[in-house]
mmCIF file of N, CA and C in Angstrom:
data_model
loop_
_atom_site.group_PDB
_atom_site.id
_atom_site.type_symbol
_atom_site.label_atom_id
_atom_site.label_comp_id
_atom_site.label_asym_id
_atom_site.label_seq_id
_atom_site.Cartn_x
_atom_site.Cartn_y
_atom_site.Cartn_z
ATOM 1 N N UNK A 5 0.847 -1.157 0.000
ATOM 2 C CA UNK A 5 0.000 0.000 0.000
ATOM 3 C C UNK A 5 0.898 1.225 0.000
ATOM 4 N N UNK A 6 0.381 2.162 -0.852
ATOM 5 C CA UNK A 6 1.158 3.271 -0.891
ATOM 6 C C UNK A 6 0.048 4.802 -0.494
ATOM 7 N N UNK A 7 0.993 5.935 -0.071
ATOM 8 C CA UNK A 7 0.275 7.155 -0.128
ATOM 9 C C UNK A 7 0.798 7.939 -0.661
ATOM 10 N N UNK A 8 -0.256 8.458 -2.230
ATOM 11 C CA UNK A 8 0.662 9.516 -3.396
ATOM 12 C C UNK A 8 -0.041 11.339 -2.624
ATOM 13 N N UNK A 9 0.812 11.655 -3.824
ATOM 14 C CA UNK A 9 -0.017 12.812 -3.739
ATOM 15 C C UNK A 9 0.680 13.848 -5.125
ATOM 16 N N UNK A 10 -0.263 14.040 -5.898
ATOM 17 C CA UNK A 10 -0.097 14.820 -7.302
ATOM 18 C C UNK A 10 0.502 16.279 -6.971
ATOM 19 N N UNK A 11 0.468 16.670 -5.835
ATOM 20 C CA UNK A 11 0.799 17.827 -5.604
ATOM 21 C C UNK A 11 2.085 18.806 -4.703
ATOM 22 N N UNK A 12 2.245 20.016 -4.718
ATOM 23 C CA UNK A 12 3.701 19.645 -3.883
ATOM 24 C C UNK A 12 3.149 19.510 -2.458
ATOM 25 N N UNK A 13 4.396 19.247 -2.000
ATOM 26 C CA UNK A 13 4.660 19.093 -0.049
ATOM 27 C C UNK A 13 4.537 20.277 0.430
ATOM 28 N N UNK A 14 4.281 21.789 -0.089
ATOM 29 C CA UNK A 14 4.361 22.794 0.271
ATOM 30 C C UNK A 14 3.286 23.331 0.503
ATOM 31 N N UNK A 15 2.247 24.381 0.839
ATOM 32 C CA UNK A 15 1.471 25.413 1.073
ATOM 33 C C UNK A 15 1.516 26.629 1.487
ATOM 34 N N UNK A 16 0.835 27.611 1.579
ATOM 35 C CA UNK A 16 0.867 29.000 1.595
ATOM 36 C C UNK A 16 0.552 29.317 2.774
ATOM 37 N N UNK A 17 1.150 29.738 4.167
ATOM 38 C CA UNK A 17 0.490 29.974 5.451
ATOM 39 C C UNK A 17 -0.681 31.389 5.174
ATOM 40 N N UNK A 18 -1.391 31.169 6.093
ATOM 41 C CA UNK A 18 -2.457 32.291 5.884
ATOM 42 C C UNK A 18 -3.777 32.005 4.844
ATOM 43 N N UNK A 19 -3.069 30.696 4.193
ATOM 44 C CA UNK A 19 -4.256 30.756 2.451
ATOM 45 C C UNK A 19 -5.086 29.205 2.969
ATOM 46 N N UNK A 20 -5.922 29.490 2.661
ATOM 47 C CA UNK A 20 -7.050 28.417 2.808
ATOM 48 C C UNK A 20 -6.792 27.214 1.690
ATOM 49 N N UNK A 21 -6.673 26.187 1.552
ATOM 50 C CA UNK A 21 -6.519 25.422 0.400
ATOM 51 C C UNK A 21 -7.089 24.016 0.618
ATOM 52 N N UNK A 22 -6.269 23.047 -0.438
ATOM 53 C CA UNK A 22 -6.628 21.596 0.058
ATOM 54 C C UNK A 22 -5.238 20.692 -0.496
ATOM 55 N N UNK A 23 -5.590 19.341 -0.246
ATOM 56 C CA UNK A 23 -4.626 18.695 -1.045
ATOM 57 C C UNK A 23 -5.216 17.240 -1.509
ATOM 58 N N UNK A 24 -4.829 16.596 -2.729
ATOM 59 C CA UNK A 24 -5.436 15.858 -2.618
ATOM 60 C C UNK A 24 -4.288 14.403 -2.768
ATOM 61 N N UNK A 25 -4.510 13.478 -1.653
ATOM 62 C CA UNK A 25 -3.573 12.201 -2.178
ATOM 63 C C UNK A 25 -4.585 11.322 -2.340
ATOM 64 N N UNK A 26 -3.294 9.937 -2.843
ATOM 65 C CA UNK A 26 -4.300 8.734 -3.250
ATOM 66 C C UNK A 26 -3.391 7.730 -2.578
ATOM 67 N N UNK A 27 -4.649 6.300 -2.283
ATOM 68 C CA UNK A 27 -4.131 5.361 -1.894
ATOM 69 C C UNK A 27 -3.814 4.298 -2.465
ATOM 70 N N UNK A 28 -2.961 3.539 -2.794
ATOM 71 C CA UNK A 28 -2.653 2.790 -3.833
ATOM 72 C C UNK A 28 -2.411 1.789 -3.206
ATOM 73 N N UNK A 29 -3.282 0.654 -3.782
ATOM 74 C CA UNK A 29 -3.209 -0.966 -2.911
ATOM 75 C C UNK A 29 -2.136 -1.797 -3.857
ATOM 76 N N UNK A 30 -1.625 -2.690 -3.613
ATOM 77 C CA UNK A 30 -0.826 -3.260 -4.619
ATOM 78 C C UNK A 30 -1.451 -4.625 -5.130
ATOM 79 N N UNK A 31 -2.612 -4.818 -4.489
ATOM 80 C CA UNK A 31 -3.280 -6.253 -5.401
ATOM 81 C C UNK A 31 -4.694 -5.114 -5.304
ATOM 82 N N UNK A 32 -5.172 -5.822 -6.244
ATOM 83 C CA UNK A 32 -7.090 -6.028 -5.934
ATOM 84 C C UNK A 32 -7.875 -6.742 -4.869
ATOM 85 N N UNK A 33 -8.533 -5.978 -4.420
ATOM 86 C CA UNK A 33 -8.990 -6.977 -3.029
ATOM 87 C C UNK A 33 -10.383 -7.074 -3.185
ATOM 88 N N UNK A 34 -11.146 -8.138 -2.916
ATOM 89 C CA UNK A 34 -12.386 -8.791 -3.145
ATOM 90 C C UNK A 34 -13.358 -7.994 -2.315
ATOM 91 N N UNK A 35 -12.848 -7.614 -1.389
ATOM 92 C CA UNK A 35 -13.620 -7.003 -0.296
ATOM 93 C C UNK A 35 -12.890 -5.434 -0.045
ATOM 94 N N UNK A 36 -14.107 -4.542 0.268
ATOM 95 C CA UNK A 36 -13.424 -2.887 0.712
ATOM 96 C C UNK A 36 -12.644 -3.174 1.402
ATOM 97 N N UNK A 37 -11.251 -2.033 1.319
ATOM 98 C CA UNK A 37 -10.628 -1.523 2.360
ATOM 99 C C UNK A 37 -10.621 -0.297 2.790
ATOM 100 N N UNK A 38 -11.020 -0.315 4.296
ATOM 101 C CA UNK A 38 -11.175 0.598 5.051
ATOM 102 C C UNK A 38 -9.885 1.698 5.575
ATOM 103 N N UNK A 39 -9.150 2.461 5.299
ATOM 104 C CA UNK A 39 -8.107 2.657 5.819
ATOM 105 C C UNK A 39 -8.492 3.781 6.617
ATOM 106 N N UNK A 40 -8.141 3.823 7.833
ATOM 107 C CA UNK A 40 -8.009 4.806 9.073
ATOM 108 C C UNK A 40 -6.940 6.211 9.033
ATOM 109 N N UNK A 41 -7.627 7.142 8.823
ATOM 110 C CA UNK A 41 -6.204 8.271 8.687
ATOM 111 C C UNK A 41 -5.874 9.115 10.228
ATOM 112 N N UNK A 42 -4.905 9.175 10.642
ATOM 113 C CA UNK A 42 -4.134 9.865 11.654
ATOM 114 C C UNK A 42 -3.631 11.492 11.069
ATOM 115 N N UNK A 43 -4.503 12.527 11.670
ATOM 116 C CA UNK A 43 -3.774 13.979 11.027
ATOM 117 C C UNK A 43 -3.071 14.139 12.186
ATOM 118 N N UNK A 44 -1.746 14.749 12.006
ATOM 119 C CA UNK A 44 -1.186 15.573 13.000
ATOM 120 C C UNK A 44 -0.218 16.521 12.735
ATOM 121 N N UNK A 45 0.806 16.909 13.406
ATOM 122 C CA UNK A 45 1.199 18.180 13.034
ATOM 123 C C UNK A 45 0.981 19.406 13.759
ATOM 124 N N UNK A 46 2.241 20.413 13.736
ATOM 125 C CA UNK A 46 1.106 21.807 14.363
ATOM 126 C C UNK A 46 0.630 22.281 13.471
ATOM 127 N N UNK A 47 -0.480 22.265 12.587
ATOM 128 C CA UNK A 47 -1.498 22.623 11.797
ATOM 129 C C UNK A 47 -2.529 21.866 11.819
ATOM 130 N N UNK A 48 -2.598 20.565 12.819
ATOM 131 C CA UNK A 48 -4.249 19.753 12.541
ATOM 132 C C UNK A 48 -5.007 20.378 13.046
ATOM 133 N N UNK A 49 -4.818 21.232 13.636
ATOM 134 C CA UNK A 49 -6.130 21.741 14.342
ATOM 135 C C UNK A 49 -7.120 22.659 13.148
ATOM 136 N N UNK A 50 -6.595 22.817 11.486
ATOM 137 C CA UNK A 50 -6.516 23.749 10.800
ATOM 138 C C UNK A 50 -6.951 23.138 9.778
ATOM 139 N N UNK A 51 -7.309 20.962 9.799
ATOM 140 C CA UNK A 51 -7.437 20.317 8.728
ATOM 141 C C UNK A 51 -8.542 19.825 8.916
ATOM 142 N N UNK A 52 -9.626 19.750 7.855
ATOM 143 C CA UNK A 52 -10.456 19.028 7.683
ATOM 144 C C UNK A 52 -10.529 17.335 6.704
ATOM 145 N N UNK A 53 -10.908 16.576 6.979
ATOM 146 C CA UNK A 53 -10.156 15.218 6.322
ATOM 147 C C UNK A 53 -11.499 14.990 6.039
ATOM 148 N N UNK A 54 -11.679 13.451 5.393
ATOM 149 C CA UNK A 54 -13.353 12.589 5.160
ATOM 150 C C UNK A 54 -13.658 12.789 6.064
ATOM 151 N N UNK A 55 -15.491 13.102 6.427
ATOM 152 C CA UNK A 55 -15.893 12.783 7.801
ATOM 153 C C UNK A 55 -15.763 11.796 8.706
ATOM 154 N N UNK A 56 -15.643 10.426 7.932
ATOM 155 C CA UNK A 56 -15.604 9.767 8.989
ATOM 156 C C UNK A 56 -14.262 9.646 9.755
ATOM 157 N N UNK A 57 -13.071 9.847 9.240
ATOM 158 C CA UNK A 57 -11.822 9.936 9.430
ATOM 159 C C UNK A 57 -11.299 8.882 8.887
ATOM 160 N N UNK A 58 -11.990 8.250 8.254
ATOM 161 C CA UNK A 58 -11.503 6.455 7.535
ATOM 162 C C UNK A 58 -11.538 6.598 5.709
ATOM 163 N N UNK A 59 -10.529 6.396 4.985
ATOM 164 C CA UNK A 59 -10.770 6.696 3.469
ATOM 165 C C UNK A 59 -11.372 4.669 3.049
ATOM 166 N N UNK A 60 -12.109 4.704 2.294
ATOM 167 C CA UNK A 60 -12.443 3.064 1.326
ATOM 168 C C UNK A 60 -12.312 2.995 0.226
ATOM 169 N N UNK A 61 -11.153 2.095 0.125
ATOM 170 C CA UNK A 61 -10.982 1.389 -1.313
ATOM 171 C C UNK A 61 -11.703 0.722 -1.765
ATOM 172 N N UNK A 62 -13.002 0.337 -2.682
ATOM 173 C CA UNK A 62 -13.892 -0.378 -3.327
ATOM 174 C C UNK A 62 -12.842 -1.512 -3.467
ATOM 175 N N UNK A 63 -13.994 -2.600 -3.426
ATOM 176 C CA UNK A 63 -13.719 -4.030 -3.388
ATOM 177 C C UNK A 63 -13.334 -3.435 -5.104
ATOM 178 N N UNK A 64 -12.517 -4.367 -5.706
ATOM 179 C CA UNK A 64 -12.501 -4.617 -7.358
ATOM 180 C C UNK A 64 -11.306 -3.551 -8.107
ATOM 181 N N UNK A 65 -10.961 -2.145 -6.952
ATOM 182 C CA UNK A 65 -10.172 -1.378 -7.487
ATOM 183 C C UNK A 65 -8.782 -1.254 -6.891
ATOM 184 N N UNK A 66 -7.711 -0.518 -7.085
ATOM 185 C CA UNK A 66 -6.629 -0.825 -6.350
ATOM 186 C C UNK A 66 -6.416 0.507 -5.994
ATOM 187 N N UNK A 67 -7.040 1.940 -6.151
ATOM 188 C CA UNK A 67 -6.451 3.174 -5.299
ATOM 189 C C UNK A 67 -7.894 3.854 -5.946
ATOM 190 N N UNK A 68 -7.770 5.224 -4.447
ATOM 191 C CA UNK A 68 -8.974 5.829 -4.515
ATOM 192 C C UNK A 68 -8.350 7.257 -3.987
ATOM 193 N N UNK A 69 -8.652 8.285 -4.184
ATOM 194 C CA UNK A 69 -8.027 9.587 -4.024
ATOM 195 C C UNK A 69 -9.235 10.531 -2.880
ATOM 196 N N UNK A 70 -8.657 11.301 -1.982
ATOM 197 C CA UNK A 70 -9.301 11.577 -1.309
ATOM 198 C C UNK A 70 -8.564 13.129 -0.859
ATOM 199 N N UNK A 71 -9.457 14.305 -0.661
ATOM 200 C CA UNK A 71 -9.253 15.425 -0.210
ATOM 201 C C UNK A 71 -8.683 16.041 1.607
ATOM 202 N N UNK A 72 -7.689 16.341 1.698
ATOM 203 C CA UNK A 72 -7.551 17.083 2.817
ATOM 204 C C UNK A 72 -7.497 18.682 2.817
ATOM 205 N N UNK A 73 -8.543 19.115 3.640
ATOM 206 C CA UNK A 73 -8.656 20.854 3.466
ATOM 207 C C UNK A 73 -8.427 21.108 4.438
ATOM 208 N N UNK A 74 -8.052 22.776 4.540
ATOM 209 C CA UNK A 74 -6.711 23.594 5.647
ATOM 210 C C UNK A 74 -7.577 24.659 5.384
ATOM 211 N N UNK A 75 -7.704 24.910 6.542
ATOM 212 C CA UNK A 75 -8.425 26.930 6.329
ATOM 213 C C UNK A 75 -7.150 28.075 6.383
ATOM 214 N N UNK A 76 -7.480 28.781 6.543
ATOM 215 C CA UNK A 76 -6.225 30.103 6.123
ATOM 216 C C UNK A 76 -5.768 30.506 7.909
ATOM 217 N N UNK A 77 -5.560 29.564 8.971
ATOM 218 C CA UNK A 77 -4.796 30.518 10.287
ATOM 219 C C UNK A 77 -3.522 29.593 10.651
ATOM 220 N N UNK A 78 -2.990 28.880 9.588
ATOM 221 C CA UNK A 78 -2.130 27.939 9.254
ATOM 222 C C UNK A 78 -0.620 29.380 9.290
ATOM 223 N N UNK A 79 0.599 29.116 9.719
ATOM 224 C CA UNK A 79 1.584 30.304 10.111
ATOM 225 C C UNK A 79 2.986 29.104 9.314
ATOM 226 N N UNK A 80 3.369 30.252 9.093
ATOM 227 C CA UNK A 80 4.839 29.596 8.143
ATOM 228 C C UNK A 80 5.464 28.521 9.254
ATOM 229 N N UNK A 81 6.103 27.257 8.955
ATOM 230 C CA UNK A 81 6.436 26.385 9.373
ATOM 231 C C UNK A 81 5.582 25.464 10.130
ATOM 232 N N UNK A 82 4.480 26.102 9.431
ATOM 233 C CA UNK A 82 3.261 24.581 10.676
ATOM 234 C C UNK A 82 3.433 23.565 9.554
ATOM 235 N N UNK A 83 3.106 22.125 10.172
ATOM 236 C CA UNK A 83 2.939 21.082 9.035
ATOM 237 C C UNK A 83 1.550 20.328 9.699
ATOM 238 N N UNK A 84 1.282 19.829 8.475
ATOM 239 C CA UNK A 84 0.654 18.612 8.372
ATOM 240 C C UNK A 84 0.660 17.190 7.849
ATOM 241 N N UNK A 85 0.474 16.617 8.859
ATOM 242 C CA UNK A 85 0.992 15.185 8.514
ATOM 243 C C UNK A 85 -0.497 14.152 8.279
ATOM 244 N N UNK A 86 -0.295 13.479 7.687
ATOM 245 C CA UNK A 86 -1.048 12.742 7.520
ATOM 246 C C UNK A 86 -0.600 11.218 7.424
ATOM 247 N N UNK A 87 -1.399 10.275 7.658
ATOM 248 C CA UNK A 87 -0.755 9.313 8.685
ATOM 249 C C UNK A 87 -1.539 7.910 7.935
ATOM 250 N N UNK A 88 -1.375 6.913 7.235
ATOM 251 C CA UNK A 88 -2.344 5.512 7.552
ATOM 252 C C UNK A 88 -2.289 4.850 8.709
ATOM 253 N N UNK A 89 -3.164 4.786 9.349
ATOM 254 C CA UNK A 89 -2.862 4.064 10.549
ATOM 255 C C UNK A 89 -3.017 2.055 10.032
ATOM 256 N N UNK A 90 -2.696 1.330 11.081
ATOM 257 C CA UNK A 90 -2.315 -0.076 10.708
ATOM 258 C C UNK A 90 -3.702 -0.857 10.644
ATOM 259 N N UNK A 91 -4.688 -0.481 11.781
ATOM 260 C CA UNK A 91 -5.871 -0.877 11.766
ATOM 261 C C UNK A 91 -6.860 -0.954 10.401
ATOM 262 N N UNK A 92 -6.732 -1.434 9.511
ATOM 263 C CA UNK A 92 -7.179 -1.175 8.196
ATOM 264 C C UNK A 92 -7.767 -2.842 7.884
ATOM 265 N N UNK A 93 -8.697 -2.261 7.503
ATOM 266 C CA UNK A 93 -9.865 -3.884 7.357
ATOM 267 C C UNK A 93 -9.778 -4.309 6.107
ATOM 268 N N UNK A 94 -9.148 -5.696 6.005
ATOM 269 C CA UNK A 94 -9.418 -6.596 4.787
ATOM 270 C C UNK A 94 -7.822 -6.168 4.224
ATOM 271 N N UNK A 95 -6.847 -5.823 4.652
ATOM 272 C CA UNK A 95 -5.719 -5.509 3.963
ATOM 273 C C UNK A 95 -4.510 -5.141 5.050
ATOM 274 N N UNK A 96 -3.286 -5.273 4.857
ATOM 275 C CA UNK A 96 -2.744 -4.805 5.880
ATOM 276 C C UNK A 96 -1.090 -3.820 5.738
ATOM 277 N N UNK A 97 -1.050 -3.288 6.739
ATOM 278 C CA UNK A 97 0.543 -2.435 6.483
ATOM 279 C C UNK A 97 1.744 -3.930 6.640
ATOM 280 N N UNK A 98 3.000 -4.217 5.745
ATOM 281 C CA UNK A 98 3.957 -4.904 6.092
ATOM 282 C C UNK A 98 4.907 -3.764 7.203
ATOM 283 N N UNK A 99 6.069 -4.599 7.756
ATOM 284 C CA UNK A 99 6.749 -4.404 8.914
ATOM 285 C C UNK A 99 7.157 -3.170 8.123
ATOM 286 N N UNK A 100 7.547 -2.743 7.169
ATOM 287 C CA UNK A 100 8.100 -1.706 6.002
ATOM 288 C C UNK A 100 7.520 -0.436 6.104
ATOM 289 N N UNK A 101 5.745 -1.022 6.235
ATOM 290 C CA UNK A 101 5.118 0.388 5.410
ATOM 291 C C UNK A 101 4.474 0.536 6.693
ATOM 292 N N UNK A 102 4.915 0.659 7.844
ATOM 293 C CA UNK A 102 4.504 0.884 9.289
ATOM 294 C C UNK A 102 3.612 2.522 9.892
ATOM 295 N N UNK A 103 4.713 2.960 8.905
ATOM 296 C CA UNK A 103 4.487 4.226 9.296
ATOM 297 C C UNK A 103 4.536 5.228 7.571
ATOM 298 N N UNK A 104 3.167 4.900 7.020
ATOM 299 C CA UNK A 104 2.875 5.595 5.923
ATOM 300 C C UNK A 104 2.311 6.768 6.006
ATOM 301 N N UNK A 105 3.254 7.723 5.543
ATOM 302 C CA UNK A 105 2.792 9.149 5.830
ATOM 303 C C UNK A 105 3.041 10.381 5.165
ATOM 304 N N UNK A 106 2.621 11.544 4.752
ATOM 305 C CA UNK A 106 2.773 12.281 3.535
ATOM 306 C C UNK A 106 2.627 13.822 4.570
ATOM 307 N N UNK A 107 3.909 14.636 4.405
ATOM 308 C CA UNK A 107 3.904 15.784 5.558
ATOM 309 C C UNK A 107 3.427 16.643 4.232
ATOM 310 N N UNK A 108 2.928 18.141 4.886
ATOM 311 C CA UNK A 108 2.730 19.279 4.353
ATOM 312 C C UNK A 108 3.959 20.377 4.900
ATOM 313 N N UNK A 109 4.097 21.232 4.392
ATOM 314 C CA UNK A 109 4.895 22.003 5.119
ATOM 315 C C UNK A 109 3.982 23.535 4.643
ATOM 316 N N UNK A 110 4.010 24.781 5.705
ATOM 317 C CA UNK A 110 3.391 26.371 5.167
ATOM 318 C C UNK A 110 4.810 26.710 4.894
ATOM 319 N N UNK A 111 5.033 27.227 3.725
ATOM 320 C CA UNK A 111 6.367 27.843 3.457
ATOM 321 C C UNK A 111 5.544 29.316 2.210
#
C-alpha cells in the first residue's frame, strides 16, 4: 500500500486550500478496504479530512483519491501530517510500510 499525492509538499500559510492524495493498494482486493487516517502536526487543528476519518478502497479497485482541506490561520512552518494508521480492514501495512505518511509544510 502506498500514499501519493499529485501535488507539492508545500502550502501558503495564511491561504485556505486543500490537497489531494491517493491510496494505492498493490493487489485487488475482493472485499473494501477501510483505511483509518491519523492527522497531525502543528497545523491539525486547521485540517479538515473525510468525515468519517476512515478513506475506502472499493472491493474490485486498487487506489482511490481523497481530499484534505486547511483553512487560512495555518503560520509559516506549521505542518501537516497525515498518517495511515495499521488498523485497516481486509488488507494490511507490512513491517516496512509501518508508518505511511505524507507531511505538508506552510512555506
Amino acid at each position: 500500500m502506498t500514499l501519493t499525492t499529485d501535488d507539492t509538499l508545500t502550502f501558503a500559510p495564511g491561504a485556505a486550500g486543500s490537497k489531494t492524495l491517493t491510496i494505492n493498494l498493490s493487489a485487488v482486493s475482493a472485499e473494501d478496504v477501510v483505511v483509518p487516517l491519523l492527522i497531525t502536526g502543528s497545523a491539525s487543528d486547521s485540517v479538515t479530512v473525510p468525515t468519517s476519518g476512515t478513506v475506502t478502497v472499493p472491493s474490485g479497485v486498487t487506489s482511490v483519491s481523497f481530499v484534505v482541506s486547511f483553512d487560512n490561520t495555518t503560520t509559516a512552518g506549521e505542518t501537516i501530517v497525515v498518517t495511515l494508521q495499521n488498523t485497516i480492514s481486509n488488507a494490511f501495512l507490512s513491517a516496512t510500510q509501518a508508518n505511511i505518511r505524507t507531511t505538508f509544510t506552510a512555506q
